[in-house]
PDB file of C-alpha atoms in Angstrom:
ATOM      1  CA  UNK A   1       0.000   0.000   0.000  1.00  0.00           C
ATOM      2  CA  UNK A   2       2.624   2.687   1.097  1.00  0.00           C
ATOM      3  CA  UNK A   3       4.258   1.461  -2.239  1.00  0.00           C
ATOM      4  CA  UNK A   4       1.842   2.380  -4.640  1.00  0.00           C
ATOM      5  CA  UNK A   5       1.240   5.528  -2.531  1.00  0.00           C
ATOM      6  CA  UNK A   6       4.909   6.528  -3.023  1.00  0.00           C
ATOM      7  CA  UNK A   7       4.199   5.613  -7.346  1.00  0.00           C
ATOM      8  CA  UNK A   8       1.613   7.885  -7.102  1.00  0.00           C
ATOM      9  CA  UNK A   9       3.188  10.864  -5.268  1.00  0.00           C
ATOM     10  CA  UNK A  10       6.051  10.696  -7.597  1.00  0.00           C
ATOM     11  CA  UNK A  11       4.098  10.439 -10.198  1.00  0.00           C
ATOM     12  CA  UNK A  12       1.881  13.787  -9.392  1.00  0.00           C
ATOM     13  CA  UNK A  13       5.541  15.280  -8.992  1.00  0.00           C
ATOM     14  CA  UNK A  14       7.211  14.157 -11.820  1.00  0.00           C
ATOM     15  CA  UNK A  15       3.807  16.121 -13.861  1.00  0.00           C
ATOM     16  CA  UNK A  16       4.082  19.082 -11.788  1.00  0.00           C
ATOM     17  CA  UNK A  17       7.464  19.388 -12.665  1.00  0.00           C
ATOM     18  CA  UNK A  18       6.431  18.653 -16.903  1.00  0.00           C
ATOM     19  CA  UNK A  19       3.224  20.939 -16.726  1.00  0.00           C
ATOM     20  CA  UNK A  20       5.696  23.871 -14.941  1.00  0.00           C
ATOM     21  CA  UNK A  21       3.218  26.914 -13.606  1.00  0.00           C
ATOM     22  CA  UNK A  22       0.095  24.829 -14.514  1.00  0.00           C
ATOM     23  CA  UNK A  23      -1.891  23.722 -11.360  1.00  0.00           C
ATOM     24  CA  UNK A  24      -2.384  20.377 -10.512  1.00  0.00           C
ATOM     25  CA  UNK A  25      -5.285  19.399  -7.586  1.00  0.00           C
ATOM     26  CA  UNK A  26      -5.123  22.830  -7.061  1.00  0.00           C
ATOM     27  CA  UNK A  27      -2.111  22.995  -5.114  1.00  0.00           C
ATOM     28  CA  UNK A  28       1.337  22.127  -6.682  1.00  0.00           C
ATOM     29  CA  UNK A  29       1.630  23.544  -9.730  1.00  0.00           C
ATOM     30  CA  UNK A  30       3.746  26.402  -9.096  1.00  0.00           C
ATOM     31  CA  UNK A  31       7.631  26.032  -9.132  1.00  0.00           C
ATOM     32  CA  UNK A  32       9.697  26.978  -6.672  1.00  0.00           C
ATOM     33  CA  UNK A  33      13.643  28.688  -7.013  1.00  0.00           C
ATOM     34  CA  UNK A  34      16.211  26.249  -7.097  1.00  0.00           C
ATOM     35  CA  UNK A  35      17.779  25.390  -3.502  1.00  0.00           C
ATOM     36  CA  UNK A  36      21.349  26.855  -3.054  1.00  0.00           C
ATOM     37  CA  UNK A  37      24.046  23.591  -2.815  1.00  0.00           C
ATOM     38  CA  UNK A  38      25.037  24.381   0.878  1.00  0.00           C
ATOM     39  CA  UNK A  39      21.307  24.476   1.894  1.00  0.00           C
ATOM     40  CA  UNK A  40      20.577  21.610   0.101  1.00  0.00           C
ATOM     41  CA  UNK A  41      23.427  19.440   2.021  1.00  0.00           C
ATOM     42  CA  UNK A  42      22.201  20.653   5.169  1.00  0.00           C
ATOM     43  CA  UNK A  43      18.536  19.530   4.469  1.00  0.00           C
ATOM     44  CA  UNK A  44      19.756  16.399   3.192  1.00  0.00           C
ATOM     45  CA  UNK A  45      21.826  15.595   6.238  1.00  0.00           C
ATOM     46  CA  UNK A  46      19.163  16.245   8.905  1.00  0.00           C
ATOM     47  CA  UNK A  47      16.556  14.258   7.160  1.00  0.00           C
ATOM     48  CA  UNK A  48      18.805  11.442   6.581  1.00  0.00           C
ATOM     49  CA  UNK A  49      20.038  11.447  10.867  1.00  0.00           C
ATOM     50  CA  UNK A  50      15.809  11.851  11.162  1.00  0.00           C
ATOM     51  CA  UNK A  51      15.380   8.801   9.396  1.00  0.00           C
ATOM     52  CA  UNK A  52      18.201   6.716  11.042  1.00  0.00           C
ATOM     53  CA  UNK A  53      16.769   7.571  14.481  1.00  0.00           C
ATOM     54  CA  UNK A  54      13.335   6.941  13.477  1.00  0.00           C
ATOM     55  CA  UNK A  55      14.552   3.318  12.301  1.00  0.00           C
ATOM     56  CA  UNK A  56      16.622   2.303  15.430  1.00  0.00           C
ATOM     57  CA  UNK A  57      13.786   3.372  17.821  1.00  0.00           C
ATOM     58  CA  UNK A  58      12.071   0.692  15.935  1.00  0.00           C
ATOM     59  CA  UNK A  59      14.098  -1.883  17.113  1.00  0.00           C
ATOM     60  CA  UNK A  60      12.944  -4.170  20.053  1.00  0.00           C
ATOM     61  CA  UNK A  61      14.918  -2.797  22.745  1.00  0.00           C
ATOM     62  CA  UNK A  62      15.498  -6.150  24.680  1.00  0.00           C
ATOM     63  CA  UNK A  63      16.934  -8.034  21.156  1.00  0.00           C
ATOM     64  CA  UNK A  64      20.651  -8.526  22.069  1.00  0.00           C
ATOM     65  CA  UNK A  65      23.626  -9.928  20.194  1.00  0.00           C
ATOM     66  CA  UNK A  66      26.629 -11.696  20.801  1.00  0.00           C
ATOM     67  CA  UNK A  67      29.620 -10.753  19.924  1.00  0.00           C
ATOM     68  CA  UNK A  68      33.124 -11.757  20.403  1.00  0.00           C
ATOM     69  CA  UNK A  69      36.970 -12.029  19.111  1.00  0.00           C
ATOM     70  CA  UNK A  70      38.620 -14.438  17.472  1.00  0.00           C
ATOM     71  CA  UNK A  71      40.934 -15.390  20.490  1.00  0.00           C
ATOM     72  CA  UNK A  72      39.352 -18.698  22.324  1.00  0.00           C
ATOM     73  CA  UNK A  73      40.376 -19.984  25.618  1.00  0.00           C
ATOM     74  CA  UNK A  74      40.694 -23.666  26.665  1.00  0.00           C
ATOM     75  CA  UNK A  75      37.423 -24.849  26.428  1.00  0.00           C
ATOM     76  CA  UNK A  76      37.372 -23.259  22.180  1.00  0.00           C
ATOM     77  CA  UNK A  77      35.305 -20.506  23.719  1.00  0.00           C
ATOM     78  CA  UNK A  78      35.902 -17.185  22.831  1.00  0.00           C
ATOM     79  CA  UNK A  79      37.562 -15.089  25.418  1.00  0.00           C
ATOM     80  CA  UNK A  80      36.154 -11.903  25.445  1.00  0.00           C
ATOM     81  CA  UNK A  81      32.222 -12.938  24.614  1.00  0.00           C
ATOM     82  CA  UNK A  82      29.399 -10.274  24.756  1.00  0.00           C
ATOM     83  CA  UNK A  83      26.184  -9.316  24.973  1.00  0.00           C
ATOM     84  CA  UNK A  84      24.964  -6.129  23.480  1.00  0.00           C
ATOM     85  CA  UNK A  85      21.755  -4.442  22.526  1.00  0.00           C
ATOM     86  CA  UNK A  86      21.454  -5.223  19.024  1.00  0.00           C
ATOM     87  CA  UNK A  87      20.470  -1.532  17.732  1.00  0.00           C
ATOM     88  CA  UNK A  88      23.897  -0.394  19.167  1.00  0.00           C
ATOM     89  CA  UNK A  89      25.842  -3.112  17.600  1.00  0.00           C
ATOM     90  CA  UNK A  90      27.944  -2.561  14.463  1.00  0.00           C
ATOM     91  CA  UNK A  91      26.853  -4.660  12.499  1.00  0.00           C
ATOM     92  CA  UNK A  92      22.629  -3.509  12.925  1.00  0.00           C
ATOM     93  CA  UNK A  93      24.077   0.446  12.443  1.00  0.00           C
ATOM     94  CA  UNK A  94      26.374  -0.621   9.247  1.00  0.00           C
ATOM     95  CA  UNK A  95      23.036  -2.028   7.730  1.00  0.00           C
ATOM     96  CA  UNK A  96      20.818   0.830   8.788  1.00  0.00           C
ATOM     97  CA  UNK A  97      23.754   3.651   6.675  1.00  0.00           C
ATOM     98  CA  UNK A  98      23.431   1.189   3.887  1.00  0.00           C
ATOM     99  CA  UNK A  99      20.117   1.870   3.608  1.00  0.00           C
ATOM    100  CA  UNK A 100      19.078   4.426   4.566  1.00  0.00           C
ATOM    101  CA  UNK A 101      19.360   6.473   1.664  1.00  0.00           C
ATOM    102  CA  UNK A 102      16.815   4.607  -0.204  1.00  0.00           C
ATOM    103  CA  UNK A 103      14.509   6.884   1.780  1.00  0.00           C
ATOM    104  CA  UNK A 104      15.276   9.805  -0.001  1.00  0.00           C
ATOM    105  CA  UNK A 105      12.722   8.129  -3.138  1.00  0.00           C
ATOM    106  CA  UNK A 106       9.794   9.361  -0.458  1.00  0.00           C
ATOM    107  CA  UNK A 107      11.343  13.241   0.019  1.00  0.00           C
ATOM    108  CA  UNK A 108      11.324  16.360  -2.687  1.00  0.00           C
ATOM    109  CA  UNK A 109      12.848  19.764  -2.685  1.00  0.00           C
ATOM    110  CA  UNK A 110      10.309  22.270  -2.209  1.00  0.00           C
ATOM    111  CA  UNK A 111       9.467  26.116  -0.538  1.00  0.00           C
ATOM    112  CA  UNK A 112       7.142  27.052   1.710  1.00  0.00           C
ATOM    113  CA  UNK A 113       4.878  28.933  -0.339  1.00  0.00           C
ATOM    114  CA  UNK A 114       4.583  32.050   2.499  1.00  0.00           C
ATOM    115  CA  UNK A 115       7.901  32.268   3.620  1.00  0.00           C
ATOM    116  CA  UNK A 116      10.120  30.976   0.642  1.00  0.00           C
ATOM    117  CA  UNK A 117      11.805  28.630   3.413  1.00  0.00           C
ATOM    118  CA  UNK A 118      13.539  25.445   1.590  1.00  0.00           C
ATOM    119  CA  UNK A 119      12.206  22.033   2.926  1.00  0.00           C
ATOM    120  CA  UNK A 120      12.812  18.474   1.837  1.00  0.00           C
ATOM    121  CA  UNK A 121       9.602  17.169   2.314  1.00  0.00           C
ATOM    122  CA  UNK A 122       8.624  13.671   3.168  1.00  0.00           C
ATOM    123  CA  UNK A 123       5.692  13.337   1.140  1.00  0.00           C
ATOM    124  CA  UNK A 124       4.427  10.195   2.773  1.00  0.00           C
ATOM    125  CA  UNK A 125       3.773   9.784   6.649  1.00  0.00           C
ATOM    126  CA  UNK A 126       2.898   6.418   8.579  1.00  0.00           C
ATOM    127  CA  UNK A 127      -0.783   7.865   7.615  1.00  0.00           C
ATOM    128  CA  UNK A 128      -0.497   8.752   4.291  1.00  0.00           C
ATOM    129  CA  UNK A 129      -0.016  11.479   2.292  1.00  0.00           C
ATOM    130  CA  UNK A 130       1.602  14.679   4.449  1.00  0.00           C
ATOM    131  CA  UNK A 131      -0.700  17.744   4.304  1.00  0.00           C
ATOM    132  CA  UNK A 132       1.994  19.706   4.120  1.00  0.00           C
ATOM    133  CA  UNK A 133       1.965  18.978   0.654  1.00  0.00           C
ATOM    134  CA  UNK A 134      -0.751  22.022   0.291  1.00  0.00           C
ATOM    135  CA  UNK A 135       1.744  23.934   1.889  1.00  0.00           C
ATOM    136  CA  UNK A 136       5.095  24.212  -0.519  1.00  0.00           C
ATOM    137  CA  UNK A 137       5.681  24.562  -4.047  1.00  0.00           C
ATOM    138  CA  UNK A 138       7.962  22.310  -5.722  1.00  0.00           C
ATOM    139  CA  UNK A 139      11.678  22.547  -7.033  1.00  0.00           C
ATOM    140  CA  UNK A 140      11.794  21.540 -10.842  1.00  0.00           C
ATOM    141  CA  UNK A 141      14.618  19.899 -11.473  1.00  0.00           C
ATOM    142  CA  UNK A 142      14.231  16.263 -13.415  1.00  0.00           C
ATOM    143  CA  UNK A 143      16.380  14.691 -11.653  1.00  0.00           C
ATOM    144  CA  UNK A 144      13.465  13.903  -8.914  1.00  0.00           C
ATOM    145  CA  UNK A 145      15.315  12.469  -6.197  1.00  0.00           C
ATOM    146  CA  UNK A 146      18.806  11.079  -7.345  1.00  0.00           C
ATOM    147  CA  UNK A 147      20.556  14.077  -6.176  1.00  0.00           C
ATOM    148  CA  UNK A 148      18.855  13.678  -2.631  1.00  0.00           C
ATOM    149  CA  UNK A 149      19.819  10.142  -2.835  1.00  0.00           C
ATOM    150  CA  UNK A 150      23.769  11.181  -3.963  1.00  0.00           C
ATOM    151  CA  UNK A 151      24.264  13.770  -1.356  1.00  0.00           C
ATOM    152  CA  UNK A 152      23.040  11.135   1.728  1.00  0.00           C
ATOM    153  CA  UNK A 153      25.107   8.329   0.281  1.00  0.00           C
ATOM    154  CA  UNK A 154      28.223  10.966  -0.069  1.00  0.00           C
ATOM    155  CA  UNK A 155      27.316  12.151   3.788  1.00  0.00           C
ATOM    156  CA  UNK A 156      27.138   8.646   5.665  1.00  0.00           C
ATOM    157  CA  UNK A 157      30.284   7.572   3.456  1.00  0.00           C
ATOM    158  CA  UNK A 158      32.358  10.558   5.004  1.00  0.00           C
ATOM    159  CA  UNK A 159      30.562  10.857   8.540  1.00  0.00           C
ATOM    160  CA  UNK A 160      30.219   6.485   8.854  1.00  0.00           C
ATOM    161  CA  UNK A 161      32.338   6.520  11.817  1.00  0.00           C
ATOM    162  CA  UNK A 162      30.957   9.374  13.671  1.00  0.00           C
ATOM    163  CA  UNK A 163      27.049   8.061  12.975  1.00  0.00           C
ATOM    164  CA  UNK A 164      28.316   5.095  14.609  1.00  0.00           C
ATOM    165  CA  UNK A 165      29.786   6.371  17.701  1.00  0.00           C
ATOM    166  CA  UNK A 166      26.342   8.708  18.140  1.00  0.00           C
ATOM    167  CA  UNK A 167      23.789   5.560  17.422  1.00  0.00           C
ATOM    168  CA  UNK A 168      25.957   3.827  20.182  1.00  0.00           C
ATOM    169  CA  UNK A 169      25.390   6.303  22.982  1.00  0.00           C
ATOM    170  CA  UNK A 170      23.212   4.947  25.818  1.00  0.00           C
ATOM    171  CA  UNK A 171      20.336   8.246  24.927  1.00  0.00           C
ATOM    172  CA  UNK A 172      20.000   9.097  20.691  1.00  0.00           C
ATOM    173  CA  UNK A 173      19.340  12.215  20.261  1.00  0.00           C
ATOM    174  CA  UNK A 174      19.923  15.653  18.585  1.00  0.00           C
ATOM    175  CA  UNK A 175      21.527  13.836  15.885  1.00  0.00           C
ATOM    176  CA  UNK A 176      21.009  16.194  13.529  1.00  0.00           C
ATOM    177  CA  UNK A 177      22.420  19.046  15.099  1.00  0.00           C
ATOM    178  CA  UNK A 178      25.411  17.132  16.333  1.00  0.00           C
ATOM    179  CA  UNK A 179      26.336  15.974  12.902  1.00  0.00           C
ATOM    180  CA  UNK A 180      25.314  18.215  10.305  1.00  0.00           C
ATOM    181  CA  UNK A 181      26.012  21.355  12.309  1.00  0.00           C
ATOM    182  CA  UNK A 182      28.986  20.623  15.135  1.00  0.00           C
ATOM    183  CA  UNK A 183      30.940  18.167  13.329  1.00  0.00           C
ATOM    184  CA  UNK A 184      30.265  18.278   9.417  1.00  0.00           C
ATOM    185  CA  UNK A 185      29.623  21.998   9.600  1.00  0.00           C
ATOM    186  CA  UNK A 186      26.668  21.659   7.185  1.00  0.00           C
ATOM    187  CA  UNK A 187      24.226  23.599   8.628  1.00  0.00           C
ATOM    188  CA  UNK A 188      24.557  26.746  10.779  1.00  0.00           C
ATOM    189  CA  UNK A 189      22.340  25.906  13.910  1.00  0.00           C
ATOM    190  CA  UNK A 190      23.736  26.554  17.380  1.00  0.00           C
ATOM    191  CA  UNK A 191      25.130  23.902  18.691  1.00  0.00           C
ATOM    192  CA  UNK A 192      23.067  21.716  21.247  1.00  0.00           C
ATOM    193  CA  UNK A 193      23.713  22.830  24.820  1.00  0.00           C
ATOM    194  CA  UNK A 194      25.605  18.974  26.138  1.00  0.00           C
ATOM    195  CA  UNK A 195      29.535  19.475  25.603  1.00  0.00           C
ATOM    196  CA  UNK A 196      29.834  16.785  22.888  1.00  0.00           C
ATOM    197  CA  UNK A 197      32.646  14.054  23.156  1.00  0.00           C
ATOM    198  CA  UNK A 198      32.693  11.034  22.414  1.00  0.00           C
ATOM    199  CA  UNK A 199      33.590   7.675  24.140  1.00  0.00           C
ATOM    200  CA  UNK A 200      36.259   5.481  23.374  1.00  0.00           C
ATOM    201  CA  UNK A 201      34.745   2.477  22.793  1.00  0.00           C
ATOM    202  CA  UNK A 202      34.588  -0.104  20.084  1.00  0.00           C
ATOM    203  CA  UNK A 203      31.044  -1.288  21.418  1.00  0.00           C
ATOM    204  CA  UNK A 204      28.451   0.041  23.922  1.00  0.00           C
ATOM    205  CA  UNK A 205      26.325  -0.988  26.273  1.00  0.00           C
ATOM    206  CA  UNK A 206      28.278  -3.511  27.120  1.00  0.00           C
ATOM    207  CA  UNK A 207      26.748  -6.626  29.168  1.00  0.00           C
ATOM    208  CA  UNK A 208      28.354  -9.588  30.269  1.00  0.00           C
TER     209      UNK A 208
END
């Protein structure tokens, strides 16, 4: 169902884009400026940490996973065998960058119609289609979304390591700001109030 809902949103977007100032259900014929590269990046990188967070809270929080070295004592077991929660393992967070750029097939570029404000808007919810559809006006570019879809890919490929280290943290949040503002400088949002280190730790939430 939320396949053929995503078909048909492209679809009215890929003719709003053909038809140019024409309007289409009333709403999104008109074309909005292009969005300036830098803006773009920023937009790109928030939405992306949005969608990461949004997929490990959707992990059962009481799966674990084993993990261990190579090393093995007497008995052929390994030495240093252990238990972690599954949504901060390595392996769970290494699958959820690989994908998660896929997402960017249900996002546009698009301004707010009264303020001008760029947005890249999800166009489907959990419910359907998002209202705020009515809102915006859309970018034309035909590209649709493979420049979305370039610019995560080229963002988790550079940042992999620090996306890691954040998803691993005992409390996920402000990812956003963390990344796309404090360390990859994309955006220009104050920085969130927490001094932000990291910890040095291959793996966390260690239980034994």
């Amino acid at each position: 169902m939320k396949t053929d809902l995503r078909c048909y949103l492209l679809a009215v977007l890929g003719l709003a884009i053909v038809l140019g100032p024409a309007t289409i259900n009333g709403q999104m014929g008109d074309i909005a400026r292009p969005i300036e590269s830098g803006e773009l990046k920023c937009l790109v990188c928030k939405v992306s940490m949005a969608e990461m967070e949004l997929a490990a809270s959707k992990v059962d929080p009481n799966k674990k996973v084993e993990i261990g070295d190579y090393r093995l004592d007497t008995t052929g077991e390994s030495k240093n065998k252990k238990k972690i929660l599954y949504a901060k393992s390595e392996m769970y967070l290494t699958e959820m960058m690989e994908t998660v750029c896929e997402k960017m097939d249900d996002y546009a570029k698009a301004r707010y119609k009264k303020t001008g404000r760029p947005v890249v808007l999800k166009m489907a919810t959990e419910t359907g289609m998002n209202p705020d559809m009515a809102l915006v006006n859309f970018v034309q570019e035909g590209d649709l979304n493979k420049t979305l879809k370039h610019l995560c890919l080229e963002i988790v490929e550079n940042y992999d390591e620090d996306i890691i280290r954040m998803f691993q943290e005992e409390v996920v949040k402000d990812t956003d700001i963390r990344l796309c503002s404090q360390v990859a400088n994309y955006c220009k949002e104050q920085p969130v109030d927490e001094e932000y280190e990291y910890e040095e730790s291959e793996e966390a939430h260690v239980e034994l």
